[in-house]
Structures are given as C-alpha cells and as structure tokens.
GROMACS .gro file of C-alpha atoms in nm:
model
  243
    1UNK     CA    1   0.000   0.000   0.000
    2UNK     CA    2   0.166   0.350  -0.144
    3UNK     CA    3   0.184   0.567   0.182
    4UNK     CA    4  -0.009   0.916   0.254
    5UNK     CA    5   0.129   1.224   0.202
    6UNK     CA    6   0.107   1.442   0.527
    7UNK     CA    7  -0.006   1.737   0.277
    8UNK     CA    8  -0.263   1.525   0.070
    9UNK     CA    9  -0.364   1.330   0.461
   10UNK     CA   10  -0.429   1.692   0.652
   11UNK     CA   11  -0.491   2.008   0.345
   12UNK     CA   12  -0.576   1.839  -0.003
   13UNK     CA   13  -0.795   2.040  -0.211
   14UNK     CA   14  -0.858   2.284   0.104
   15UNK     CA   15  -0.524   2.397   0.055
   16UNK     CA   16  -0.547   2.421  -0.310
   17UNK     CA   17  -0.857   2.616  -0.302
   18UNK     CA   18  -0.793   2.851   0.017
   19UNK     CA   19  -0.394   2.879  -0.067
   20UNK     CA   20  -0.497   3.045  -0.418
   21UNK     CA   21  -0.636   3.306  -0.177
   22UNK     CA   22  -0.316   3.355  -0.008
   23UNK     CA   23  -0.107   3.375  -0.347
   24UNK     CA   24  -0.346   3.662  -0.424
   25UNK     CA   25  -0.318   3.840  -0.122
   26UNK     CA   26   0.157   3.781  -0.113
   27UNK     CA   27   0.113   3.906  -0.477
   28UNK     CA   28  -0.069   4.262  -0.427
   29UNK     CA   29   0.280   4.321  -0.181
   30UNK     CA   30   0.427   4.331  -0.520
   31UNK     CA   31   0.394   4.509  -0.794
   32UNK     CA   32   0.326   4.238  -1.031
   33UNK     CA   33   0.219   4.430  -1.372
   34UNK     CA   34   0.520   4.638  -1.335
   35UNK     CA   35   0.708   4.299  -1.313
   36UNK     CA   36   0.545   4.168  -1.585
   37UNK     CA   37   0.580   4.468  -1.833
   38UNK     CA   38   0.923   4.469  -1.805
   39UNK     CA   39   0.995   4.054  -1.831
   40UNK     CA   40   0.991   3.870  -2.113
   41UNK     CA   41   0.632   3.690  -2.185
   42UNK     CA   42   0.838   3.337  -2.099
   43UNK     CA   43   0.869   3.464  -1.770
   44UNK     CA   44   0.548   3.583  -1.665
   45UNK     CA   45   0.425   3.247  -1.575
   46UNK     CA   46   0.716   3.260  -1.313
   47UNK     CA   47   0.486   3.525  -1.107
   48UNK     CA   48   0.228   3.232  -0.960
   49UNK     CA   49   0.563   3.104  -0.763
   50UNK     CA   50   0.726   3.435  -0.649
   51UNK     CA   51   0.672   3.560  -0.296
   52UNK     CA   52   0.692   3.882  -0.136
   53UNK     CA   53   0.879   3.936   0.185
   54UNK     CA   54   0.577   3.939   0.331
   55UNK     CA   55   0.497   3.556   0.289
   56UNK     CA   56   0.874   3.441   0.327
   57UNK     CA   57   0.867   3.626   0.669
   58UNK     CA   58   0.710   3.395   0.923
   59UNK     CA   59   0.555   3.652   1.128
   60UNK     CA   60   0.427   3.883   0.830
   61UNK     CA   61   0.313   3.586   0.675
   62UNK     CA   62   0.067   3.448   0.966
   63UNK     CA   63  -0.100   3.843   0.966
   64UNK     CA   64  -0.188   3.817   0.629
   65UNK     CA   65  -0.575   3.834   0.635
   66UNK     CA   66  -0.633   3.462   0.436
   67UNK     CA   67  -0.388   3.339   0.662
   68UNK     CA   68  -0.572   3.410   0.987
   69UNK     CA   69  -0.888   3.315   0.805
   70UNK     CA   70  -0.736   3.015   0.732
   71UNK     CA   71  -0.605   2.896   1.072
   72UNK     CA   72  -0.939   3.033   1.237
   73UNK     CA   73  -1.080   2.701   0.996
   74UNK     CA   74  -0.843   2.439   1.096
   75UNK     CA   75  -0.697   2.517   1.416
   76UNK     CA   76  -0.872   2.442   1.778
   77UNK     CA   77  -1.132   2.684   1.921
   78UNK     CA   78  -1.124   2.878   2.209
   79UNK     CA   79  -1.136   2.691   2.554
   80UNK     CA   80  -0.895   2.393   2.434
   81UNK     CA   81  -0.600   2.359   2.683
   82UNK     CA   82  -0.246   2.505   2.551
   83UNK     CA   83  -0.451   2.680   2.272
   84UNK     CA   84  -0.172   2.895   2.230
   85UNK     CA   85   0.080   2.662   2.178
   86UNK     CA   86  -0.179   2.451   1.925
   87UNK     CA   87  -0.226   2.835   1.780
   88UNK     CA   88   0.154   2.836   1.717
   89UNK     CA   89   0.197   2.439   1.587
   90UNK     CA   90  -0.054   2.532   1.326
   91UNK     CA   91   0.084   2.804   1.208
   92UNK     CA   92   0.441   2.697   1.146
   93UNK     CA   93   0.284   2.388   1.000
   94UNK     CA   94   0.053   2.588   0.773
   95UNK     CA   95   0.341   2.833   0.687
   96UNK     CA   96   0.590   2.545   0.575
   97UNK     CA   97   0.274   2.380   0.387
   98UNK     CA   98   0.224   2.698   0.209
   99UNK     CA   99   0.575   2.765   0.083
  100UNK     CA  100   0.548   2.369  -0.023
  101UNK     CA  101   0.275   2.427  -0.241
  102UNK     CA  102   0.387   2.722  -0.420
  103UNK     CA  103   0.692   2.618  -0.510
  104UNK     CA  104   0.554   2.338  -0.685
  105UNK     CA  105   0.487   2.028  -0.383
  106UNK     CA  106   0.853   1.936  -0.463
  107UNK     CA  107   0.861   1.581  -0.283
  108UNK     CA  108   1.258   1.392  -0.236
  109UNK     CA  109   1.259   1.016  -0.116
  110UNK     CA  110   1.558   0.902   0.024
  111UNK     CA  111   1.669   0.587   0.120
  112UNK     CA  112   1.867   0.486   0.441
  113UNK     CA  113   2.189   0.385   0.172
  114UNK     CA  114   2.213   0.755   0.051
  115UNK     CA  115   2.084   0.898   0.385
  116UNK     CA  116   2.458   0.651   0.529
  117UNK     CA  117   2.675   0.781   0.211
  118UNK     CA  118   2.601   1.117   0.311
  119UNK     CA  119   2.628   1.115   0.664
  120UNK     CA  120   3.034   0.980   0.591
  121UNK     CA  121   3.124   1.303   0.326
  122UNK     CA  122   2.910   1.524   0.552
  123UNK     CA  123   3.210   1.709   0.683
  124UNK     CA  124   3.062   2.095   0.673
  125UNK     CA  125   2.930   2.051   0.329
  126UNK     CA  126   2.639   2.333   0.304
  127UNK     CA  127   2.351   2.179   0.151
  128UNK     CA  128   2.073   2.356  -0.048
  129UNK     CA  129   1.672   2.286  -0.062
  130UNK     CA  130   1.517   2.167  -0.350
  131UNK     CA  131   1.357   2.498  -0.520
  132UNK     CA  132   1.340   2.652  -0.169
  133UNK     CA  133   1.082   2.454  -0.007
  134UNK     CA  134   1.052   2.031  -0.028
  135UNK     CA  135   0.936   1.782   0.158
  136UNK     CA  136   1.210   1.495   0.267
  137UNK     CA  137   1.054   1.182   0.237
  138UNK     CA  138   1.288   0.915   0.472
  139UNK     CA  139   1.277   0.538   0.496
  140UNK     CA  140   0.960   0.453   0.665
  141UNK     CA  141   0.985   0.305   1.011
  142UNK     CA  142   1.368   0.338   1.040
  143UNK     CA  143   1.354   0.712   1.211
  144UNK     CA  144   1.203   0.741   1.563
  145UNK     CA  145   1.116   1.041   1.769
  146UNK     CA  146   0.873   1.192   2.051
  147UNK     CA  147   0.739   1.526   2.049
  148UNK     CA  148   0.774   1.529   2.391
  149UNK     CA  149   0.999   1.285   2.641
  150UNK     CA  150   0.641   1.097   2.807
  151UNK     CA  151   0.473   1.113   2.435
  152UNK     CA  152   0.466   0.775   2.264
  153UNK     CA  153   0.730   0.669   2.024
  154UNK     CA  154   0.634   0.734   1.663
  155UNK     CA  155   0.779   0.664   1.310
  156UNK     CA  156   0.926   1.018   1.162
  157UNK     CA  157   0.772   1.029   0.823
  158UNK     CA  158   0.952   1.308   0.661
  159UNK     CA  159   1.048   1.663   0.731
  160UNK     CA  160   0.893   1.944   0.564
  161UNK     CA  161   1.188   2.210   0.473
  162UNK     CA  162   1.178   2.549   0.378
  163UNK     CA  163   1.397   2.838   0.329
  164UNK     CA  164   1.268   3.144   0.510
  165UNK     CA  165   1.314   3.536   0.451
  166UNK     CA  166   1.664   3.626   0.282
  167UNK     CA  167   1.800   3.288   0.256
  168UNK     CA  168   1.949   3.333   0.619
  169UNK     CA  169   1.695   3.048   0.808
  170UNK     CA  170   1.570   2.766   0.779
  171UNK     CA  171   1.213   2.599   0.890
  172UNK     CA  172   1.180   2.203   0.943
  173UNK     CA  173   0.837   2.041   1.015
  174UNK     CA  174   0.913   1.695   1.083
  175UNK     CA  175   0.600   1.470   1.037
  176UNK     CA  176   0.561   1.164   1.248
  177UNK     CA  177   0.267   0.909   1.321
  178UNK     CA  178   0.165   0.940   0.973
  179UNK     CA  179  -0.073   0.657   0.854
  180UNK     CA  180  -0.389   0.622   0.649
  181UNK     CA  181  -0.630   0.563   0.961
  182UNK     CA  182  -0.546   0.825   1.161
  183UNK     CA  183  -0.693   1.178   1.051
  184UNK     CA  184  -0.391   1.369   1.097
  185UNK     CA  185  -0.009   1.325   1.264
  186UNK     CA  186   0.228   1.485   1.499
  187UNK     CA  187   0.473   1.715   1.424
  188UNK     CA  188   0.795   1.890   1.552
  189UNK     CA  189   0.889   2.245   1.399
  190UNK     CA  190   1.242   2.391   1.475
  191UNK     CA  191   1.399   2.679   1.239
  192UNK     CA  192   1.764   2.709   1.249
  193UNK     CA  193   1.980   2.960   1.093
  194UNK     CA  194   2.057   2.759   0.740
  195UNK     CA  195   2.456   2.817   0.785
  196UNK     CA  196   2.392   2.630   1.129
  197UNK     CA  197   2.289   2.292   0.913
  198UNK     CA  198   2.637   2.139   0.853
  199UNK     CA  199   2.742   2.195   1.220
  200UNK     CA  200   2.455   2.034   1.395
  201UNK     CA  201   2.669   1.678   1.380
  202UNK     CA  202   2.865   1.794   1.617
  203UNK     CA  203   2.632   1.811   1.906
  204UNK     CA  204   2.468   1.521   1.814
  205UNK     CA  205   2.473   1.167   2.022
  206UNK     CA  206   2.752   0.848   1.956
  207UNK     CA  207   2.678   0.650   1.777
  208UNK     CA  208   2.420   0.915   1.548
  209UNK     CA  209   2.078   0.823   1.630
  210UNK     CA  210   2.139   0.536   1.874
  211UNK     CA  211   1.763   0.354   1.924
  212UNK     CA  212   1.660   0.471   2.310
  213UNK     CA  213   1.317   0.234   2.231
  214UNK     CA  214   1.327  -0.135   2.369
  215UNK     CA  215   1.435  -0.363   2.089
  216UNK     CA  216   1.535  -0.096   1.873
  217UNK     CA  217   1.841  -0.248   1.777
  218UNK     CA  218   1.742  -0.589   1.694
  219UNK     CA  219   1.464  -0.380   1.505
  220UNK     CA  220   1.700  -0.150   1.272
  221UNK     CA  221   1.556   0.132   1.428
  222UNK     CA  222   1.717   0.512   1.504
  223UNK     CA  223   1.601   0.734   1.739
  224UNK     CA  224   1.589   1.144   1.661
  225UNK     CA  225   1.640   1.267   2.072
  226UNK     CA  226   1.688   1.639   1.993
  227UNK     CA  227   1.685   1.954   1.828
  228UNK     CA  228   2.037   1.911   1.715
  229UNK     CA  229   1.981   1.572   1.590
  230UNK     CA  230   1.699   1.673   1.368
  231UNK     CA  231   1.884   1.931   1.202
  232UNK     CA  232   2.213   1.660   1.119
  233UNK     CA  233   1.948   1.400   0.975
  234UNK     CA  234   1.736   1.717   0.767
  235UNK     CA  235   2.144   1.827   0.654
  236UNK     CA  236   2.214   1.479   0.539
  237UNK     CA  237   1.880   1.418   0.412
  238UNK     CA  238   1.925   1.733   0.145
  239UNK     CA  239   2.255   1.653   0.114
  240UNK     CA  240   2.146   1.286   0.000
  241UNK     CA  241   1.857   1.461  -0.219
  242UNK     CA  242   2.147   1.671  -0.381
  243UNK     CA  243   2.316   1.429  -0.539
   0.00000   0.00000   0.00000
C-alpha cells in the first residue's frame, strides 16, 4: 500500500482552493504588472511562484488576512488547553505547507543507503533545498522520535523544509505518526539559521541516532532525541537529495 502524504492526509484540495487566496493576497505586496511589463512573456508564468517578503517572513506571513482566516478554519477553538501553543503548531505547519505548495509540492525520497553515504562526506558541506521549499521523504519506520519525552514513540515520516526570509533560516516540520487511519499526525517544527545545518553533527549523540526504544536495535531502528539531531538527519537528508 503506497503511503499518505502528510499534505494530501491533513490540506488536499482545502489547501489548493484557500492557498490560491493567499497567493493573491503575497502578490498585491508586489507590484506584479510592473514585473510583468518589463519581463519577457516566458517569464510571466514565473509570477504564480514568487513571494513577497511578506509571505517568506514567518511573522508577516501568519498576519496576512487569508492566513488568519485560514487557521481560524483548521486550528482548535477557544477553551482547548495550551490553545496557544496549538495556535503556534498550526501556524508553522501551515506556513511550511504553504511555501510547499507554491513552489511546486517538490517531494525527495531518500533511502537509508544515501541517507549513510552522506552522513560519511558530511564534513561541513552546506547543503541547499530543492527549489526553496521540499518535503524529505525518509525510509519509513527506520527514524524514531517523541514530540515530547512521556509522548509515545512514533515513526518520523519526513520533514517538511523550507527556506525562510533572505536565505538566512531555515524551517523544518518533521511529520511523524503518519498513517492512512489516523486523521492527521504529529509534528515537531524547529527553524535554524541555514549556515547552522552542517554543524549540527557535532552536538549530536555516539553513535548518530542510537535507538533509546526497547528492541530498537534488533529492530534496525534510530532514534531522533533532539533539536540538534533533527537538524544533522534534515542536513544529510538534502545533502542525499542533492546528489
């Protein structure tokens, strides 16, 4: 059985429908028909992909009227416990899943053989992401993590990756739990300065991603602890997608 995308599983045509809306609304920051008078005709069918610094900026991005529209739809309502911090999942997940979409749903699969080859040549090779914003598809069931040290152990999916304002950060959305029965997954979001990327092996565990669940070993599994660690697998993930 093929597995679920997390963007098909969670936004599907809502996206594709509401995220039109949000295009509109990062295009009238710029001045489009002055763009497009002075461009070639090839290149005016770049404009549905461009963003304004508006939409790559995070903060900017989530004030945009569609945007809060958007969330209002999809995230919790008032009264549910941590609201806040739900308020602030969804809206790092929605601005990751945005950026995905318009630039094209760009999805890499990599296997645990290139995801190994990579790790070796790593050194402090700066990697890049796939037209600015991908999705990293790993080997399913081989990554572990927990969004939280009492949470439950749960397969990492894939990471979501996308290049924020100026080049100068970058936002990861790792997806885990991800399977065709359940309605949605769980998800943890760091952003990272992108020059940060090739140094993150350094403050990660020995051996890299030692199993912490029971069995884990005998199972081929590897465990994703923290922060750091997610940043060395998303480095040697593009890295692996790079070549």
């Amino acid at each position: 059985m093929s597995r679920p995308h997390p963007f098909d599983l969670v936004f599907g045509e809502l996206a594709r429908t509401r995220f039109a809306e949000i295009r509109a609304a990062d295009a009238a920051k710029l001045d489009v028909r002055h763009s497009v008078s002075e461009q070639p005709e090839a290149q005016a069918s770049d404009i549905g992909h461009r963003t304004s610094p508006t939409s790559r900026d995070r903060r900017l991005f989530l004030q945009l009227p569609a945007v809060q529209g958007l969330l209002a739809d999809i995230a919790p309502g008032e009264g549910v416990p941590n609201r806040g911090a739900q308020m602030e999942e969804y809206g790092i997940l929605l601005y990751v899943i945005y950026h995905y979409w318009n630039r094209g749903e760009r999805t890499v699969a990599v296997s645990l053989e290139e995801l190994d080859a990579a790790a070796a040549t790593a050194a402090d090779r700066s990697p890049t992401v796939p037209d600015g914003a991908c999705y990293l598809r790993l080997p399913e069931h081989r990554y572990w993590a927990q969004v939280a040290p009492d949470a439950p152990h749960e397969p990492l999916d894939g990471c979501f990756v996308v290049i924020g304002e100026e080049g100068g950060e970058v936002h990861v959305v790792a997806i885990l739990g991800l399977r065709p029965e359940r309605t949605g997954f769980s998800q943890i979001a760091v952003t990272a300065p992108l020059a940060d990327l090739p140094h993150a092996a350094r403050f990660r565990r020995e051996p890299p991603f030692a199993p912490i669940m029971a069995g884990g070993d005998r199972a081929g599994f590897r465990s994703v602890v923290t922060e750091a660690e997610l940043l060395h697998l998303v480095h040697i993930a593009l890295l692996a997608a790079g070549r």
